Coordinates of C-alpha atoms and ligand atoms in Angstrom, one line a residue:
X1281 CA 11.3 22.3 -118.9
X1282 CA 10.9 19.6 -121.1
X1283 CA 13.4 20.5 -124.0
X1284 CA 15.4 21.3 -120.8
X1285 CA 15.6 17.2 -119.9
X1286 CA 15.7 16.2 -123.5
X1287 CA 19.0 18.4 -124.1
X1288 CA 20.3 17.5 -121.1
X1289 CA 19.9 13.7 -122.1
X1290 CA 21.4 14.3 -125.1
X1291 CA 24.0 16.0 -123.7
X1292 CA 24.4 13.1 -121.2
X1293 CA 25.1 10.3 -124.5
X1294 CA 27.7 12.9 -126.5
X1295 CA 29.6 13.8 -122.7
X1296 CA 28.9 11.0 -120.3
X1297 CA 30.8 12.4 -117.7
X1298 CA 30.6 16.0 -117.6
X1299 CA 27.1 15.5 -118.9
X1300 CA 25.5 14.0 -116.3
X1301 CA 23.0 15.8 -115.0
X1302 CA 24.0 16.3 -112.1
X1303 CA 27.1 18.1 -112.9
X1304 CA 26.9 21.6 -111.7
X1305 CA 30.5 23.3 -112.1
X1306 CA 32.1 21.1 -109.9
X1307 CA 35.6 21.9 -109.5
X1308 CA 36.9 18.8 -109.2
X1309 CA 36.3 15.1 -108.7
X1310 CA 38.6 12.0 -107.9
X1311 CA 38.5 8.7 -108.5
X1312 CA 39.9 6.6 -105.5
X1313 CA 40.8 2.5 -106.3
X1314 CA 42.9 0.5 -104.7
X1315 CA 42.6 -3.3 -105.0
X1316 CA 44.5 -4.3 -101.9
X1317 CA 41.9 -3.2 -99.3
X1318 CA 39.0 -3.3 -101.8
X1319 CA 38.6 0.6 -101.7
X1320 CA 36.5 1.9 -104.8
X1321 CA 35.9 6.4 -103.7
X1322 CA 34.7 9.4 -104.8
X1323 CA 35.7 12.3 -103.6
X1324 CA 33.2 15.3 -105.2
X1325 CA 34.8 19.1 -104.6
X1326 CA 32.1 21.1 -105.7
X1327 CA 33.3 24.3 -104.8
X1328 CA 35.7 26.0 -102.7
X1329 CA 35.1 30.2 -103.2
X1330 CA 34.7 30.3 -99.3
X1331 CA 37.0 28.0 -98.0
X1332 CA 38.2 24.2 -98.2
X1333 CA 35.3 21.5 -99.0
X1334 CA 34.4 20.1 -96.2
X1335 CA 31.3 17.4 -96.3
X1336 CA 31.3 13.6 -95.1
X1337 CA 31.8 10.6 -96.8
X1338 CA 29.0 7.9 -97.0
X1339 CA 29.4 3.8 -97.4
X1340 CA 27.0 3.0 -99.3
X1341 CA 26.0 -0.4 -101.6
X1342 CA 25.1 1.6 -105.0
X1343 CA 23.4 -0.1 -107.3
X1344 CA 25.7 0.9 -109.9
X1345 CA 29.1 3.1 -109.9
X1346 CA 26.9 5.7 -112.1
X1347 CA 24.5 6.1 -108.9
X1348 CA 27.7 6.4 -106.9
X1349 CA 29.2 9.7 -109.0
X1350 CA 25.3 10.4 -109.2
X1351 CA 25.1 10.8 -105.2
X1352 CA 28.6 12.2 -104.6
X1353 CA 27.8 15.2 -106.9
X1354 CA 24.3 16.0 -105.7
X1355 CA 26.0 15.8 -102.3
X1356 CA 29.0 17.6 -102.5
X1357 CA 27.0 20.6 -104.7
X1358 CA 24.6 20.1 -101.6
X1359 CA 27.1 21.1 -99.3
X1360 CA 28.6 24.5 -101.2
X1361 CA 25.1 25.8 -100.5
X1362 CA 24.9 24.3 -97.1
X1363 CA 27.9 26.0 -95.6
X1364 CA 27.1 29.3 -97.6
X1365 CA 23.3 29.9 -96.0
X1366 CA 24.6 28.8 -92.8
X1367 CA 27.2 31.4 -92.8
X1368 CA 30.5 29.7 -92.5
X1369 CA 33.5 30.0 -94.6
X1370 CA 33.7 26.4 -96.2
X1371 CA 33.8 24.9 -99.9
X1372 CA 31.0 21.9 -101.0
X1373 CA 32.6 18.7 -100.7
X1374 CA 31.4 15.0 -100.1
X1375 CA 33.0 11.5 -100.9
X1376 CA 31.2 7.9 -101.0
X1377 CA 32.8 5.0 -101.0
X1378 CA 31.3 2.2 -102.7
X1379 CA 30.7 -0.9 -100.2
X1380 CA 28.2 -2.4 -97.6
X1381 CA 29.6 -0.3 -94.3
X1382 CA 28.1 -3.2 -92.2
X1383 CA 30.7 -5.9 -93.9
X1384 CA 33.3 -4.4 -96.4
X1385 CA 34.2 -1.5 -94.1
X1386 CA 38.1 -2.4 -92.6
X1387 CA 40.8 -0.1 -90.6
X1388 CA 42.8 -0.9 -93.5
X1389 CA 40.3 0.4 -96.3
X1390 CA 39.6 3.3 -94.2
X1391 CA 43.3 4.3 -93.6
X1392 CA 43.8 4.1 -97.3
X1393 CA 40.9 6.4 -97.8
X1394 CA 42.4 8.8 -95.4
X1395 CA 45.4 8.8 -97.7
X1396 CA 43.7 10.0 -100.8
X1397 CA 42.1 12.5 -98.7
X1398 CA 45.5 13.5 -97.6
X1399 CA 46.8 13.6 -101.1
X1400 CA 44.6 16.6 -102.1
X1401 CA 46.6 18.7 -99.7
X1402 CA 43.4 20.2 -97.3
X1403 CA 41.2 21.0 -100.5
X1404 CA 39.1 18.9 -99.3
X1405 CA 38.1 18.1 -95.6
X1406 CA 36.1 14.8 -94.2
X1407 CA 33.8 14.1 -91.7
X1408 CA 31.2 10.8 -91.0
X1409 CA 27.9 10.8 -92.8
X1410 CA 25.8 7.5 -93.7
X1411 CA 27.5 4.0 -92.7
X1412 CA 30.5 5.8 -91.1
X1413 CA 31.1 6.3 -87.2
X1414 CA 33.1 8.9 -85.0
X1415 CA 35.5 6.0 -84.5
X1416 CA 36.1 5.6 -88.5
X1417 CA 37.4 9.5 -88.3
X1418 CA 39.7 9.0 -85.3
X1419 CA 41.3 6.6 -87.2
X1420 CA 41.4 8.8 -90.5
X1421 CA 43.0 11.2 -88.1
X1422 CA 45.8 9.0 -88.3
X1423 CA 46.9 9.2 -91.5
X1424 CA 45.4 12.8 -92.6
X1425 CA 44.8 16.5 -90.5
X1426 CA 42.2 17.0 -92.9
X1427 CA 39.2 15.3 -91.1
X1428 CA 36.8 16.3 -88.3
X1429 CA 33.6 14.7 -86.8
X1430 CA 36.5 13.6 -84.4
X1431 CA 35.8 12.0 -80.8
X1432 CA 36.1 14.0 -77.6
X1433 CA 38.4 12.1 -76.2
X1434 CA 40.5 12.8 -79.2
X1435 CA 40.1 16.6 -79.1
X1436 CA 37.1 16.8 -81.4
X1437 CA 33.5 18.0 -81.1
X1438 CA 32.4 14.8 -80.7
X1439 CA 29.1 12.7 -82.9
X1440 CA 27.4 15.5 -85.4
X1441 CA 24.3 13.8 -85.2
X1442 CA 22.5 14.7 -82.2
X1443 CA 23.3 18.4 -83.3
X1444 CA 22.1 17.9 -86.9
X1445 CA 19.0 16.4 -84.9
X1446 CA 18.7 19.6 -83.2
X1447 CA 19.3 21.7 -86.2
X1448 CA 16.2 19.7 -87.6
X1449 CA 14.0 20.2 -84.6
X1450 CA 14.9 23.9 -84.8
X1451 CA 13.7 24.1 -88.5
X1452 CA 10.6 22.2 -88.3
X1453 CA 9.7 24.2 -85.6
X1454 CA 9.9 27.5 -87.3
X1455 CA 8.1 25.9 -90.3
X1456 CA 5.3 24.7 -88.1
X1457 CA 5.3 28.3 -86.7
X1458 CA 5.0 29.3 -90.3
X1459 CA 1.7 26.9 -91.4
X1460 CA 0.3 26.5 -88.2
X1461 CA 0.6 29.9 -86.6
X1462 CA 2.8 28.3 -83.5
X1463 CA 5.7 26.3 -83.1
X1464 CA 4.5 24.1 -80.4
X1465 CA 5.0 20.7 -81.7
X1466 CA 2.4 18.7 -78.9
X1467 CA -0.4 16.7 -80.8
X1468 CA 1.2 17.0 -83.9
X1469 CA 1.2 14.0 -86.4
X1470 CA 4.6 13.2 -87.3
X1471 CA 6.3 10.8 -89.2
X1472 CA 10.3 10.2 -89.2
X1473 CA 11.6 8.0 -92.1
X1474 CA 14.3 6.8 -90.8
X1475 CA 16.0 6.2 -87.0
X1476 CA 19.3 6.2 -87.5
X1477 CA 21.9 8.4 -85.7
X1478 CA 20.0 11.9 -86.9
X1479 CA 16.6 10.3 -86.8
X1480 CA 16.7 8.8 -83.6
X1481 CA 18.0 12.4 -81.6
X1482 CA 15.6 13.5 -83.2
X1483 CA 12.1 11.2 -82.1
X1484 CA 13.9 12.3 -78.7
X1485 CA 13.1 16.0 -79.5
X1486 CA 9.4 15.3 -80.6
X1487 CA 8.3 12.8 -78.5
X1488 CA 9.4 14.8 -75.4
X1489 CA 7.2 17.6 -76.6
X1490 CA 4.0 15.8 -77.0
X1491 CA 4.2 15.0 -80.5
X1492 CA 2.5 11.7 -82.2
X1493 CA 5.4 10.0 -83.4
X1494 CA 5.4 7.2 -86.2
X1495 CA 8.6 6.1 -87.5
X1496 CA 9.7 3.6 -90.1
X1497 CA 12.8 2.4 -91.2
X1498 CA 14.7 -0.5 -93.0
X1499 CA 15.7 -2.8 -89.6
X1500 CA 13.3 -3.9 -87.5
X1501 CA 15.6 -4.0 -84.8
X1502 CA 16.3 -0.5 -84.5
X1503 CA 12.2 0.3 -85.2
X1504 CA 11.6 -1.7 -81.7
X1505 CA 14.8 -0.4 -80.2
X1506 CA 14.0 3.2 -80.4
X1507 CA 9.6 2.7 -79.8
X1508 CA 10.5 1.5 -76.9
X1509 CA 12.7 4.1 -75.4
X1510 CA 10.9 6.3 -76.3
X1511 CA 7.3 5.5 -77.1
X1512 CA 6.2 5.8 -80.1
X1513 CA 4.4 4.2 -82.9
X1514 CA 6.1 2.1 -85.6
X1515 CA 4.3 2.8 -88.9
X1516 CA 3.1 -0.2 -90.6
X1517 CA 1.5 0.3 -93.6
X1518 CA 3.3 0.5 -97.2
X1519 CA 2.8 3.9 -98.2
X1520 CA 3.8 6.2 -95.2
X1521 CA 3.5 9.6 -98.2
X1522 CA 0.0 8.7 -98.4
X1523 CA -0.9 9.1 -94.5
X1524 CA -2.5 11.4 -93.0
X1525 CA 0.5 13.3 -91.2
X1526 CA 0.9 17.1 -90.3
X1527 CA 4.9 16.6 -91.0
X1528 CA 7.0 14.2 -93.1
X1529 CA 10.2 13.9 -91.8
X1530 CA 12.8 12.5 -94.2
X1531 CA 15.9 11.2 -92.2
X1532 CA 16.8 8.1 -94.4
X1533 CA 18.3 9.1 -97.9
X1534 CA 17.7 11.1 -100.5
X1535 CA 14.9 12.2 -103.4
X1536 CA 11.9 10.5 -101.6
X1537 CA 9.9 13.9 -102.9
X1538 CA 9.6 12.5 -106.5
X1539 CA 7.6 11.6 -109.3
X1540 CA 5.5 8.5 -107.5
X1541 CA 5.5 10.6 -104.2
X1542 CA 4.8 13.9 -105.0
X1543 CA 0.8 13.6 -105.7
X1544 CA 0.5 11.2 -103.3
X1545 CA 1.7 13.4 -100.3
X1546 CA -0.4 14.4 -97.5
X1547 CA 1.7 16.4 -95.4
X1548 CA 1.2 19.7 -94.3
X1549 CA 5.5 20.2 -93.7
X1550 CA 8.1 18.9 -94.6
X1551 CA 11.2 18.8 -92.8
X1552 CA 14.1 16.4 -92.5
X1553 CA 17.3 15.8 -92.2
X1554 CA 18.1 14.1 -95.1
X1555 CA 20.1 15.5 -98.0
X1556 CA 18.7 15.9 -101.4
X1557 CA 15.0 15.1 -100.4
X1558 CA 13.5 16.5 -103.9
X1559 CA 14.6 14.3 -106.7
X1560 CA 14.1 17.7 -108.8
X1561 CA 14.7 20.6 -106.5
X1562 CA 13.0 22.9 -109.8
X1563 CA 9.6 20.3 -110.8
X1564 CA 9.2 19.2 -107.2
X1565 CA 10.0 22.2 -105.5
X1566 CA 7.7 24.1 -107.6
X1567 CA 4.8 21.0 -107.0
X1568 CA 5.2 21.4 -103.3
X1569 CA 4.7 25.3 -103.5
X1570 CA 1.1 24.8 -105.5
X1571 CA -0.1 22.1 -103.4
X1572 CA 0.7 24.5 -100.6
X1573 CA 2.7 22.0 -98.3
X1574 CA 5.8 23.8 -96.6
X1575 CA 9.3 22.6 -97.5
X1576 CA 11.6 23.4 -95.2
X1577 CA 14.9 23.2 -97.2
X1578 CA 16.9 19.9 -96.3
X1579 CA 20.5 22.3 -96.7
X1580 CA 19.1 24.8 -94.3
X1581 CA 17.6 22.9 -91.3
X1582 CA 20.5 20.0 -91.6
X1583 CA 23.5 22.1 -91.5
X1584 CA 24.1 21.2 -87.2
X1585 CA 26.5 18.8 -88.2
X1586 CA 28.4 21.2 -90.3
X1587 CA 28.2 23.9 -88.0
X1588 CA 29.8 20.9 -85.0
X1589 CA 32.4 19.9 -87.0
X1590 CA 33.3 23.5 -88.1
X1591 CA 34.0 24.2 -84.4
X1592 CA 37.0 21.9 -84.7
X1593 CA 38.5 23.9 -87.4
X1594 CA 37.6 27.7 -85.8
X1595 CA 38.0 26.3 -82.0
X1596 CA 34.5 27.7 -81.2
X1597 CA 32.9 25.3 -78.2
X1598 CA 29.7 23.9 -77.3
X1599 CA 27.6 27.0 -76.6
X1600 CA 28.6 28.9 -80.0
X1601 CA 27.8 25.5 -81.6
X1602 CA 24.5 25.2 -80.2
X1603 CA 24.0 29.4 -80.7
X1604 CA 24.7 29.0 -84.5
X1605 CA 22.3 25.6 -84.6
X1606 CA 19.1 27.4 -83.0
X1607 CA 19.7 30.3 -85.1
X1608 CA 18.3 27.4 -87.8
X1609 CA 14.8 28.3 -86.4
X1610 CA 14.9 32.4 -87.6
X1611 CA 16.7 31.8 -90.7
X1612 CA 14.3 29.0 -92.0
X1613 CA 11.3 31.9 -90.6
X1614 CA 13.1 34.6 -93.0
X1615 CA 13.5 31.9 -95.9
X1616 CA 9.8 30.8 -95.8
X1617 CA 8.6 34.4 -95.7
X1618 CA 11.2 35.5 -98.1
X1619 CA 10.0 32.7 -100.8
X1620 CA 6.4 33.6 -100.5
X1621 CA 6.8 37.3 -101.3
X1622 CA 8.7 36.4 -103.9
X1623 CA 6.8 33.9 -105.4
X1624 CA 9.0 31.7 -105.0
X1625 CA 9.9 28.3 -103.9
X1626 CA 11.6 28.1 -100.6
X1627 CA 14.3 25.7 -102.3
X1628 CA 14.9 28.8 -104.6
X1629 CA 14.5 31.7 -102.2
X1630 CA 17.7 29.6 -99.8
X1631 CA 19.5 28.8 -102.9
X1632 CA 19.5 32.6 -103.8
X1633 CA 20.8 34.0 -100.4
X1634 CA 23.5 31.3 -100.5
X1635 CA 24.7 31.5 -104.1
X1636 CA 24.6 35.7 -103.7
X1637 CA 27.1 35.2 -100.5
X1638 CA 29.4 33.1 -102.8
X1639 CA 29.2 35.6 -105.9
X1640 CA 30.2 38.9 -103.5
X1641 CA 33.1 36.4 -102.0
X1642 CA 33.9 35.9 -105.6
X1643 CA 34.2 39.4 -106.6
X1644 CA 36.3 40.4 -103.6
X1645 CA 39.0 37.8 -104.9
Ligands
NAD2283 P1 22.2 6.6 -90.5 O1 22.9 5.8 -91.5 O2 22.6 6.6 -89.1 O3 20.7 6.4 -90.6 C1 19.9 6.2 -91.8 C2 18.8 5.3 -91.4 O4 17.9 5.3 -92.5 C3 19.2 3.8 -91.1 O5 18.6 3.4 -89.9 C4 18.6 3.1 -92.3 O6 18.2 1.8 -92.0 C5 17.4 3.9 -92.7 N1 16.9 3.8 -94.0 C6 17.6 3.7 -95.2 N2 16.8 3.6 -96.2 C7 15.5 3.7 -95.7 C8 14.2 3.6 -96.3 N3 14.1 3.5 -97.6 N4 13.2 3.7 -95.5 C9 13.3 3.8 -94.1 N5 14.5 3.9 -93.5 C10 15.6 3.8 -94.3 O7 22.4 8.1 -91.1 P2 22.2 9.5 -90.4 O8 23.6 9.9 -90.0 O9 21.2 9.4 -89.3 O10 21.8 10.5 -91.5 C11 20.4 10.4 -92.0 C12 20.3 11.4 -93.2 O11 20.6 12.7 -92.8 C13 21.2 11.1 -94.4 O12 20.6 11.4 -95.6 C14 22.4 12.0 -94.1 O13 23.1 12.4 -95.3 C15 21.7 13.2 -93.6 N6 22.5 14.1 -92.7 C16 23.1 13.6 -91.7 C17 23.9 14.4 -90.9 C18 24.6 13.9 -89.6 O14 25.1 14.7 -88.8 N7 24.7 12.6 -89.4 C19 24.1 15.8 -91.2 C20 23.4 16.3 -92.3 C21 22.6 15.4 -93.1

């Protein structure tokens, strides 16, 4: 594993760009720039062997525009396998747009976004993810067919995120089912990093089954906002990893299973809805499975917000939505089961399933 990195590091200085490291085959990526409204995007299209790309775009203020291409192709390749496990016929796609959502984010930046995205002709497909609203969509919608996430009002499925928060609830279920022996969440010591739109939906789920509920997050406003609709405990301390917890749940951003983390860790679970949670989905998946703590795989058990917006494209409605969401709860079941006979971790054991529906699509081609 180590000669692995070191090639790959080498690799990285002789082909900086198709050498990063998180370059996995990607079809195809675009650079978006246009000085007049300030836009800087990237749009990733990881792979489109069962249908267009479809993932959302993310505002977010990268430290660097490395981080940025970092993100976007972790994402997008996050996606491919995301809409393959969950059975739908959709490509891997994401874009982020460089930029503080809260103060940089304009109708006229947005519309210009929407143009690039119309410029790839429907290979790629948009929706909201972090720093974006169903509002920022509607408007897309005017410039581009080739978004969803889109308001009810304006014919769409409406928010993903109280359906990715369902998704979530489904999954951490079944993996509680799977180390505890039952699925009942009451009494349970859980802690949500992160109350935003997924995060929130979701403390809604577990505290109205009973669970103990700490949650922590960047804005203090939002931390007293949501403990007292629904309350729970904010966590204090500075090392939530180190508490004792029966579940983590990630719901902030990505690779918070890492290096520093990973020995420090006292869950039992974990299961979020964040994308990307292990910084290394090979070293930290494989450090999770000997310290015996449950990973409910973040593409699996997030994939309600796909599944909402996909119901724009196939015209399904609300109850097929929700049928293909709590089906989330056997299919993480099968995955957990199907990693442990196989020795494997459960990161690899989803992986496999989804990368074996792509390779049959591939064949029939
Ligand atoms: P959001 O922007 O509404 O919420 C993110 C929250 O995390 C914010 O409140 C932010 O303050 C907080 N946060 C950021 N860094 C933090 C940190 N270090 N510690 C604690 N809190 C922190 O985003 P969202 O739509 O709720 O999505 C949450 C995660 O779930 C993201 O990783 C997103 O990619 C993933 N996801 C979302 C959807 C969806 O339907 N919205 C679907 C699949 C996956």
């Amino acid at each position: 594993m180590v000669t692995e990195v070191v090639k790959a590091k080498e690799l990285q200085k002789l082909d900086p760009v198709f050498g990063q490291l998180s370059f996995d085959n990607h079809e195809q990526i675009v650079f978006c720039n246009d000085k007049d409204t300030g836009l800087k995007a990237i749009i990733g299209i990881h792979n489109t062997v069962l249908g267009p790309a479809l993932g959302g775009t993310r505002m977010w203020q990268y430290n660097s525009e490395w981080d940025a291409l970092n993100d976007v192709l972790r994402l997008s390749r996050g996606m491919t396998f995301k809409s393959a496990i969950t059975g739908l016929n959709l490509g891997g796609g994401k874009a982020v747009i460089i930029g503080d959502a809260k103060t940089q984010k304009t109708p006229e930046l947005m519309l210009r976004f929407g143009e690039f995205v119309h410029s790839l002709g429907g290979r790629y497909i948009t929706a909201e993810d972090v720093g974006m609203m169903t509002s920022d969509m509607d408007l897309v919608r005017t410039v581009t067919p080739y978004v969803t996430g889109i308001s009810e009002e304006k014919g769409g499925a409406g928010n993903p995120s109280p359906i990715t928060a369902y998704g979530v609830f489904m999954g951490m279920k079944a993996a509680a089912k799977y180390k505890f022996g039952n699925d009942n969440l009451e009494d349970k010591v859980i802690y949500v990093e992160g109350i935003g739109n997924v995060g929130e939906a979701l403390v809604e789920h577990l505290s109205n089954e009973g669970a103990k509920v700490f949650i922590s997050d960047l804005s203090q406003d939002r931390l007293e906002e949501v403990r007292d609709k629904y309350g729970v405990s904010i966590y204090e301390g500075n090392n939530l990893y180190a508490e004792d917890m029966d579940i983590y749940a990630p719901c902030a951003l990505g690779a918070t299973v890492n290096n520093k983390t990973i020995n420090t860790l006292k869950a039992k679970v974990i299961a979020g809805a964040a994308n990307n949670q292990l910084a290394d989905e090979h070293i930290h998946g494989t450090q999770l499975r000997e310290r015996g703590i449950v990973y409910a795989p973040d593409f699996l058990i997030n994939a309600g917000g796909i599944i909402n917006v996909y119901a724009e494209l196939e015209n399904y409605g609300k109850q097929e939505i929700m049928r293909k969401t709590e089906n989330i709860y056997n299919t993480t079941l099968e995955i957990l089961s199907n990693a442990e006979t196989n020795e494997i971790t459960t990161h690899e054991a989803a992986f496999h399933i989804a990368q074996s529906r792509i390779d049959t699509r591939k064949k029939e081609r």
